[in-house]
Tab-separated table of C-alpha atoms in Angstrom:
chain	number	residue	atom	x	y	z
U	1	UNK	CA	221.287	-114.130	158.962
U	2	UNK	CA	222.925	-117.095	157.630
U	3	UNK	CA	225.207	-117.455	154.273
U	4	UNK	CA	223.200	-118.292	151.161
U	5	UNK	CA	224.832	-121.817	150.945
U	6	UNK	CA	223.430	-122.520	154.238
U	7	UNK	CA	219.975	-121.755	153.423
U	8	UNK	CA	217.224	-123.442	150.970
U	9	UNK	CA	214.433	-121.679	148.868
U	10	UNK	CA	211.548	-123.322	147.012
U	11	UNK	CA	210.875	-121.416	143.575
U	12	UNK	CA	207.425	-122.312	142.095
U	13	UNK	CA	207.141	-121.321	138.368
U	14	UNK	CA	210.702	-121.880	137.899
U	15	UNK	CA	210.682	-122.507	134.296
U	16	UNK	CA	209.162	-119.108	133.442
U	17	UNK	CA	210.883	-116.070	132.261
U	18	UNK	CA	210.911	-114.679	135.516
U	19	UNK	CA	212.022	-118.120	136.875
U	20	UNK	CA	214.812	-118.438	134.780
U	21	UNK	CA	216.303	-115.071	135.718
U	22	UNK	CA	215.950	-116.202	139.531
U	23	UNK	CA	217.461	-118.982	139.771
U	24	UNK	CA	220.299	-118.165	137.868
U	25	UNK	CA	220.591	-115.166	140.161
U	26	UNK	CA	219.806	-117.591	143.699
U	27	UNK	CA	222.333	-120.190	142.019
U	28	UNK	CA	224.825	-117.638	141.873
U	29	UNK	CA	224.337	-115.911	145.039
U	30	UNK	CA	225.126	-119.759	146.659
U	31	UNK	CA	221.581	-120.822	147.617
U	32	UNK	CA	220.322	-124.277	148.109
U	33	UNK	CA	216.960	-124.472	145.450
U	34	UNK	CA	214.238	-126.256	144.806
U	35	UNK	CA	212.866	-125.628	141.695
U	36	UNK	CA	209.172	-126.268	141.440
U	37	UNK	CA	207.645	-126.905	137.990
U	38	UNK	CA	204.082	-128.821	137.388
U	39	UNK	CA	206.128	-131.460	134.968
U	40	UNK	CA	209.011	-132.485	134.095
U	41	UNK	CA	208.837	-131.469	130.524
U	42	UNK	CA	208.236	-128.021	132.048
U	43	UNK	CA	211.922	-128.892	133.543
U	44	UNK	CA	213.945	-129.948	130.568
U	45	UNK	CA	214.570	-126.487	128.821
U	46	UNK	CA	216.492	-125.343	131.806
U	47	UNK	CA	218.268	-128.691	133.116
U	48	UNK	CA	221.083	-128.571	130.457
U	49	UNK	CA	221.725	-124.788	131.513
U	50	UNK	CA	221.697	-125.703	135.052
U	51	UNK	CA	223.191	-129.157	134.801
U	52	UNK	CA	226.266	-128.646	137.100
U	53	UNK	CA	224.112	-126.993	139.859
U	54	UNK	CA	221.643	-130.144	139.743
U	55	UNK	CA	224.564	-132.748	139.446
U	56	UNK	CA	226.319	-130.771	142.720
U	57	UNK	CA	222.930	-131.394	144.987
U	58	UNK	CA	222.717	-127.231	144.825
U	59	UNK	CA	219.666	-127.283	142.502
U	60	UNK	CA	216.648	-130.099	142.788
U	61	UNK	CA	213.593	-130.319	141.137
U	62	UNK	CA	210.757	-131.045	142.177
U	63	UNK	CA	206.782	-131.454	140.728
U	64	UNK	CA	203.912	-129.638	141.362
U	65	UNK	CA	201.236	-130.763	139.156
U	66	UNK	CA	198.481	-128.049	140.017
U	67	UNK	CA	199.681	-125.415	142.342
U	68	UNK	CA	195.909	-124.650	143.503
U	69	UNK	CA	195.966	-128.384	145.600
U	70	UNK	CA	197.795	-128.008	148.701
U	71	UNK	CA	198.213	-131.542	148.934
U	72	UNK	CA	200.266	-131.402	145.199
U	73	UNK	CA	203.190	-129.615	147.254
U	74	UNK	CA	204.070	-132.295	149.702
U	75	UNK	CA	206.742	-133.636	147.255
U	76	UNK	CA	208.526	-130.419	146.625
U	77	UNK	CA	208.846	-129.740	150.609
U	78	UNK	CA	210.318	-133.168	150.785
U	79	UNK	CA	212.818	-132.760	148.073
U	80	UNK	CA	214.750	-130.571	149.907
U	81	UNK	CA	217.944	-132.197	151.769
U	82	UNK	CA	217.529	-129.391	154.507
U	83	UNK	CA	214.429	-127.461	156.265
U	84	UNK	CA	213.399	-124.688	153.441
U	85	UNK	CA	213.924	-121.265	154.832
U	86	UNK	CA	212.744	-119.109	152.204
U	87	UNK	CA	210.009	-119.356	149.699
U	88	UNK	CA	209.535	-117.610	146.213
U	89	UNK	CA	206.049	-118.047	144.825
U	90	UNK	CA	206.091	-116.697	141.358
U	91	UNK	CA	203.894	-119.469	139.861
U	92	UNK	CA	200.415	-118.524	138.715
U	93	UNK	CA	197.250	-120.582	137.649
U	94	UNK	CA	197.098	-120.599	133.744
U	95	UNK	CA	193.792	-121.599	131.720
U	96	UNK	CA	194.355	-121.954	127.574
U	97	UNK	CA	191.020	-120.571	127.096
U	98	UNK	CA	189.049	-118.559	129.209
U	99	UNK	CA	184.942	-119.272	128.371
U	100	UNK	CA	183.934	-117.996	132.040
U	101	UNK	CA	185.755	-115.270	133.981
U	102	UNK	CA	185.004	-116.837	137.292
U	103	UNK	CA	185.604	-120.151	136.729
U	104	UNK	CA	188.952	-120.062	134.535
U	105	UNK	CA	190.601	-116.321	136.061
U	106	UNK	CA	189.045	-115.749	139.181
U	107	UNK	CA	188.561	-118.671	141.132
U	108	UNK	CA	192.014	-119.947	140.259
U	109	UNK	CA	193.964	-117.145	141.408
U	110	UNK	CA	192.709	-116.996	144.747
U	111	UNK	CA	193.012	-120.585	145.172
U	112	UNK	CA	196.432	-120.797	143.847
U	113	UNK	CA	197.772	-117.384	146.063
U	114	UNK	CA	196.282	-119.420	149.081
U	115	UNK	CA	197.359	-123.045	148.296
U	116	UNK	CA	201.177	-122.081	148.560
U	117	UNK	CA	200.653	-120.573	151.924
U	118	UNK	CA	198.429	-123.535	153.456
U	119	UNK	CA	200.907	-125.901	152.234
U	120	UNK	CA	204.300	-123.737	153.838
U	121	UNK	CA	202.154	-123.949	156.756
U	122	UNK	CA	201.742	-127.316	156.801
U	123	UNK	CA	204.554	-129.147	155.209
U	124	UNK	CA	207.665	-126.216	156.310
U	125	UNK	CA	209.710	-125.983	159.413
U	126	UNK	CA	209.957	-123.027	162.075
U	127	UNK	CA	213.067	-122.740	159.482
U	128	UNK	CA	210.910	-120.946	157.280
U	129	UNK	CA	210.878	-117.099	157.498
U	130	UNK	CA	209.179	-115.663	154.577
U	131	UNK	CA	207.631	-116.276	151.349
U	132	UNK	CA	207.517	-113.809	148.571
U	133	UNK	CA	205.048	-113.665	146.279
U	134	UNK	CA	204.725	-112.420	142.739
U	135	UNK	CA	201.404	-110.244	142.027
U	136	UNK	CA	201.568	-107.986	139.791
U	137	UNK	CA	200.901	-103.977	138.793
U	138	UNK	CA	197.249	-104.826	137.910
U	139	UNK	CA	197.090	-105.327	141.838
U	140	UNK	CA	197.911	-101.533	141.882
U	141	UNK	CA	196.322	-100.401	139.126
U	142	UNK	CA	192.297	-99.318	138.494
U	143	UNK	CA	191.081	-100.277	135.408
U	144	UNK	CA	187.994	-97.897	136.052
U	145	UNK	CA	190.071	-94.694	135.631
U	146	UNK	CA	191.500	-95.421	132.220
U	147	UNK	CA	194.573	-93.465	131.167
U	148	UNK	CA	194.564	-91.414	134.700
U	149	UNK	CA	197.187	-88.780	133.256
U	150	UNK	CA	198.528	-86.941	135.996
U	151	UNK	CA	198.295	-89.663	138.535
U	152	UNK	CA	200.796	-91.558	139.619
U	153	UNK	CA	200.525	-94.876	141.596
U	154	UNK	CA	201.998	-96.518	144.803
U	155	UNK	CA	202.506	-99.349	146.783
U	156	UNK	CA	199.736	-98.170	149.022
U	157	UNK	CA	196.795	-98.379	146.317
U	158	UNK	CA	194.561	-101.360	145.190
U	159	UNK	CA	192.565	-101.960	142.647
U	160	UNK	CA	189.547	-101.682	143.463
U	161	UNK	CA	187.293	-104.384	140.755
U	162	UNK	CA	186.733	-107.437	142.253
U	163	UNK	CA	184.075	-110.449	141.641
U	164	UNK	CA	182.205	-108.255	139.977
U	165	UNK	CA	184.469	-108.307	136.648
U	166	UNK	CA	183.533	-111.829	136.215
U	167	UNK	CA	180.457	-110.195	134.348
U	168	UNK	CA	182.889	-107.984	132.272
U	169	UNK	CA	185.926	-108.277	129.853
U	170	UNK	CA	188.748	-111.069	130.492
U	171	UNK	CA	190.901	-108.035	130.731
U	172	UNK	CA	189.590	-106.554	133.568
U	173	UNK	CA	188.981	-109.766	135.209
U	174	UNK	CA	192.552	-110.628	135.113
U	175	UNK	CA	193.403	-107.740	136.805
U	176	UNK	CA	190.473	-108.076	138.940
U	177	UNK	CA	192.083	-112.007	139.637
U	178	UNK	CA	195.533	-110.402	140.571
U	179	UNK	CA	194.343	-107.885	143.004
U	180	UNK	CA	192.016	-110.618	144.700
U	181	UNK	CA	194.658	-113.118	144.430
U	182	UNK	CA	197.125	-110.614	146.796
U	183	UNK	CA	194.276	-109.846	149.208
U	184	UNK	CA	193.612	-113.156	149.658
U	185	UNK	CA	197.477	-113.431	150.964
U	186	UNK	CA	197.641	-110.897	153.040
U	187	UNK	CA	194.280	-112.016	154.936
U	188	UNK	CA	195.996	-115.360	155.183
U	189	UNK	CA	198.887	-114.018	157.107
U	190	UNK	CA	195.994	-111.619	159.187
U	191	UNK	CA	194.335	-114.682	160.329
U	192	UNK	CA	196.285	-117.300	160.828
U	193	UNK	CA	199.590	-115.914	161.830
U	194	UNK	CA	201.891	-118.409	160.478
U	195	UNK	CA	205.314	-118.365	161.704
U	196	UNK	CA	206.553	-116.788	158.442
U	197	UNK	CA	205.833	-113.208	157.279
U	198	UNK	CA	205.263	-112.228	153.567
U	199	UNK	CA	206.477	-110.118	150.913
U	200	UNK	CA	204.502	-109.250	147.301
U	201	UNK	CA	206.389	-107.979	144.136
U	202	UNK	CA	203.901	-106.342	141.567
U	203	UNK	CA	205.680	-106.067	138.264
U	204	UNK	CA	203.917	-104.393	135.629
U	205	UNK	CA	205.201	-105.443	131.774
U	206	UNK	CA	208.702	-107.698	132.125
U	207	UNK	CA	210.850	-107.041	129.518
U	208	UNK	CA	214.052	-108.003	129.307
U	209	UNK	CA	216.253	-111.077	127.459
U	210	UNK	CA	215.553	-114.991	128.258
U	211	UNK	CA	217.823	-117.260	130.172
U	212	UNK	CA	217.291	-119.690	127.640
U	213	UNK	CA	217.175	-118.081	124.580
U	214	UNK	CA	214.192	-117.305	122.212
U	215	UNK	CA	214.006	-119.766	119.701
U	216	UNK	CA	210.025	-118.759	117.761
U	217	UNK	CA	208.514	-115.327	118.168
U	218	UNK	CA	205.418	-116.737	118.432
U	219	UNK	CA	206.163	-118.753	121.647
U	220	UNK	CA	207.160	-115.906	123.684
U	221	UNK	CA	205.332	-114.886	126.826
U	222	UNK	CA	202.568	-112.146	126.911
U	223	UNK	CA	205.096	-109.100	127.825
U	224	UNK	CA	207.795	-110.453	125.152
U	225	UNK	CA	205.323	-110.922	122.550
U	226	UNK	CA	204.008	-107.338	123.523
U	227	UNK	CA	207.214	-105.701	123.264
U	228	UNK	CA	208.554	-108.223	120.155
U	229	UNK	CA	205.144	-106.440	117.777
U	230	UNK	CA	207.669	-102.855	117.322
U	231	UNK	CA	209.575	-105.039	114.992
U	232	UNK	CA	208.721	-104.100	111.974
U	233	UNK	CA	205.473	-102.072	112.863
U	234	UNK	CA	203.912	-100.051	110.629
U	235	UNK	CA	203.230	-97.373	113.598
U	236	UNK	CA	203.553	-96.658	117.167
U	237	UNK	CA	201.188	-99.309	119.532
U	238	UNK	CA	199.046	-97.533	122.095
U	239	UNK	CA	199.358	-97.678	125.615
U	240	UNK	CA	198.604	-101.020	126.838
U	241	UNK	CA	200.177	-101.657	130.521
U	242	UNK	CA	202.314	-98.513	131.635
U	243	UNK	CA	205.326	-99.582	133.056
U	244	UNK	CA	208.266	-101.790	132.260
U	245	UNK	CA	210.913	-103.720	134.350
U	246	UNK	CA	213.715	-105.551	133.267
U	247	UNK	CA	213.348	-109.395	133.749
U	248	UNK	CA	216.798	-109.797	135.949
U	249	UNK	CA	215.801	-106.625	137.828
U	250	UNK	CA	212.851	-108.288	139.286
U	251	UNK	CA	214.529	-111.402	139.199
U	252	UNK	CA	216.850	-109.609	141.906
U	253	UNK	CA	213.933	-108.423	143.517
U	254	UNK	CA	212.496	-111.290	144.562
U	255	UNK	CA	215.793	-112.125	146.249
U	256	UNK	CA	216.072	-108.690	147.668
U	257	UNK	CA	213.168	-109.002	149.674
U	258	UNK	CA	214.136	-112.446	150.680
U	259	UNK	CA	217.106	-111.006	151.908
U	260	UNK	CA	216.032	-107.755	153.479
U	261	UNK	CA	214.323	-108.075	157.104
U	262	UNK	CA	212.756	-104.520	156.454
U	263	UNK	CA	211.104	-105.915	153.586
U	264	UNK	CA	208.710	-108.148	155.427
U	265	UNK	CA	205.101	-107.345	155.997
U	266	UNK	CA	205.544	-104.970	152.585
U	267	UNK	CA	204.116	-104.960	148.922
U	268	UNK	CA	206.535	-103.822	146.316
U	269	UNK	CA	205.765	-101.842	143.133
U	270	UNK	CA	208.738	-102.708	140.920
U	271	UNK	CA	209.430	-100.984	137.758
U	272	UNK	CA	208.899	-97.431	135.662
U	273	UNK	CA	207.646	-95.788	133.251
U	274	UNK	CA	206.814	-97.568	130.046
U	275	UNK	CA	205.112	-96.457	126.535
U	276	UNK	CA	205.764	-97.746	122.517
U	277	UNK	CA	207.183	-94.206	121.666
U	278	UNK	CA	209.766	-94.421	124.380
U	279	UNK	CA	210.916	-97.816	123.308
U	280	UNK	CA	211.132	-96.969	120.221
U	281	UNK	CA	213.373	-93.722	120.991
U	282	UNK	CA	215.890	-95.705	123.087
U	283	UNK	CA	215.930	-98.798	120.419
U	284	UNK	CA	216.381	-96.497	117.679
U	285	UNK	CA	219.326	-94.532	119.623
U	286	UNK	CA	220.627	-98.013	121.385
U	287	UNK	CA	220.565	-99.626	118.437
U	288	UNK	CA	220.964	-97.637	115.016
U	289	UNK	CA	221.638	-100.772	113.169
U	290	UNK	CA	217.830	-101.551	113.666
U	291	UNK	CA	216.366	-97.788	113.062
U	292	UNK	CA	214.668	-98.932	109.352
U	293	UNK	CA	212.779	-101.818	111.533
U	294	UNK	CA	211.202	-100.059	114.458
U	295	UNK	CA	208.731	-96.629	113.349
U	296	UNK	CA	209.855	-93.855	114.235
U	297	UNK	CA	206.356	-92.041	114.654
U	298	UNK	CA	206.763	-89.184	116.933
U	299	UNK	CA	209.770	-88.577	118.816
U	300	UNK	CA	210.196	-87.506	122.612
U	301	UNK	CA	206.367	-86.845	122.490
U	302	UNK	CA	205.052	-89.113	124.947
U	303	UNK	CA	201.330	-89.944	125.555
U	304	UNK	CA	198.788	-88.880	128.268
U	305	UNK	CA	198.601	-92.047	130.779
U	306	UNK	CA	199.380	-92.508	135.061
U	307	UNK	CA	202.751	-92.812	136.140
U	308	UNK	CA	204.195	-95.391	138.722
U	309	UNK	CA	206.322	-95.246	141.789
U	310	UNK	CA	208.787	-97.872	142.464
U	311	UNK	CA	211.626	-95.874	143.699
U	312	UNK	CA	210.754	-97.999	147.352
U	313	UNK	CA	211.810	-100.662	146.018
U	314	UNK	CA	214.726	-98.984	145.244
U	315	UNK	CA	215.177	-97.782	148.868
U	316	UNK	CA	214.465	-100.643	150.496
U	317	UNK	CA	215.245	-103.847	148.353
U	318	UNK	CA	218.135	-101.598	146.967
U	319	UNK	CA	218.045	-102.601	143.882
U	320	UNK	CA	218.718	-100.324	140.640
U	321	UNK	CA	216.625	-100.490	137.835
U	322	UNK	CA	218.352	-100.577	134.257
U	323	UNK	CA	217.236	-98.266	131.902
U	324	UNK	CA	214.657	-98.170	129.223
U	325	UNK	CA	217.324	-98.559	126.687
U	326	UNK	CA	219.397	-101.082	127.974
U	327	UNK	CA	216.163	-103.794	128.256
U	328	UNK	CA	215.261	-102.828	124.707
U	329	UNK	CA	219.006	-103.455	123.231
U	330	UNK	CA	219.074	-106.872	125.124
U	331	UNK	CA	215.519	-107.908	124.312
U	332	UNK	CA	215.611	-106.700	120.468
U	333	UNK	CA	218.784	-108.784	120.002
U	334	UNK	CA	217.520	-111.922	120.897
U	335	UNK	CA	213.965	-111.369	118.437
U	336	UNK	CA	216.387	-110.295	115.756
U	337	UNK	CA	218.400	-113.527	115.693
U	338	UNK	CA	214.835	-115.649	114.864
U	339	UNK	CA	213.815	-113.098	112.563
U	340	UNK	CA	217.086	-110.976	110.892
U	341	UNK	CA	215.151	-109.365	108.219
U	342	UNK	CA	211.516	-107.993	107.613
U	343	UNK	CA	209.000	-110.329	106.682
């Protein structure tokens, strides 16, 4: 395989937290990017940290105004200098209110998982190899089953709710949307055979500090605002996604499986175990300064709820997860610098 430097990726959704992570990671590692946003407002909180990369001709950006009209991509194929060789798709359709489950989670997923793939097939070169896609643990995971204690799951399972949860709660349609949203992918690749192979990455909760800072607690994205509530809590949160990985682990993931020929043609859990009462064990042991701001409620005792599996990822992306306590320290220090004492 040819040298990083020698090769271009397209990033989609690169001014997310996720986004920020990767392509400080693919900027490092020497690759050629183009970073995909819809705007380019969406653009301007990470152009002054990756000014010398953009002034170099390493980094371009390019705009993607709705990432569910193949069409829209033309421009960011076109951007690039050389043939793209590599795409990472972590971009996802995004509605500020949701009035009709089909309509505003559904629909949009599907037609957003798809849209990247008709337009690589379309607007890319033979250059390009794979695209990896972020889905997410609510791919794995079935709502229907609650809790689950005792079970733990794998790359191998689905969930299985699908059209029908436009009928039922936004939360189960958005899983619903993510698990429809892969399928639709993977049929893609079934029946048209493109001359690229595909890779997904199903996070569960991303933790984890932000390439750019956190500047207002209540701006952060759904996991960090999750994980930001133990400051100053009253009591322990119940289980609400569990698992946890750290935002430059999957970052590196998503490169990984770039990277990795063996990867190709797989779906990657990536992450482990995650609950309130563990956080709050490793934060209060990580970082004793902070002990009178995060409860304490019950020790070591950890509650009944499904485990998950991502030691393949491990074995075949090689990467290493941090630990529990390490995320937490990082994560905790940036939400203590906007808000240093109780409220």
């Amino acid at each position: 395989m040819s040298s990083p430097s020698e090769q271009t990726i397209l990033v989609t959704g690169a001014n997310g937290f996720i986004g920020g992570h990767v392509l400080q990671q693919a900027l490092a590692k020497g690759y050629n990017v183009v970073a995909a946003v819809r705007t380019a407002k969406s653009a301007s909180k990470f152009r002054p940290i990756f000014s010398s990369q953009e002034s170099s001709g390493q980094l371009t950006w390019a705009y993607v105004p709705d990432i569910t009209v193949v069409p829209d991509y033309a421009s960011a194929f076109s951007a690039a200098e050389k043939p793209i060789t590599g795409i990472l798709h972590l971009a996802s359709p995004f509605s500020l209110s949701v009035e009709d489950n089909k309509r505003d989670l559904l629909e949009p997923a599907v037609h957003g998982s798809l849209a990247i793939l008709q337009a690589a097939n379309k607007y890319a070169t033979p250059a390009l190899k794979r695209v990896v896609i972020t889905s997410s643990f609510a791919s794995n995971l079935d709502t229907t089953k609650g809790s689950r204690p005792g079970y733990t799951y794998t790359d191998a399972d689905w969930n299985p709710q699908g059209w029908e949860t436009a009928d039922m709660d936004s939360s189960s349609a958005y899983c619903a949307s993510k698990a429809l949203a892969e399928k639709a992918a993977w049929d893609f690749i079934e029946e048209e055979k493109p001359g690229f192979d595909l890779v997904s990455i199903n996070p569960p909760w991303v933790f984890g500090p932000h390439v750019d800072g956190v500047e207002d607690l209540a701006k952060l994205n759904q996991s960090s605002a999750a994980l930001s509530q133990l400051l100053d809590a009253k009591a322990i949160p119940p289980v609400d996604f569990g698992g946890f990985v750290d935002a430059r682990d999957i970052a590196a993931a998503h490169i990984l499986a770039l990277e990795k020929p063996e990867a190709g043609g797989n779906r990657f859990i990536v992450g482990s175990h995650f609950d309130y009462q563990s956080a709050a064990d490793a934060l209060r042991k990580e970082v004793p300064e902070l002990r009178e701001r995060i409860p304490e409620g019950t020790p070591g005792k950890l509650p009944e709820v499904y485990g998950m599996d991502g030691s393949r990822a491990e074995r075949v992306l090689g990467i290493k997860y941090r630990t529990l306590g390490e995320t937490m320290r990082d994560a905790f220090a940036e939400y203590v610098k906007v808000k240093p004492v109780a409220a």
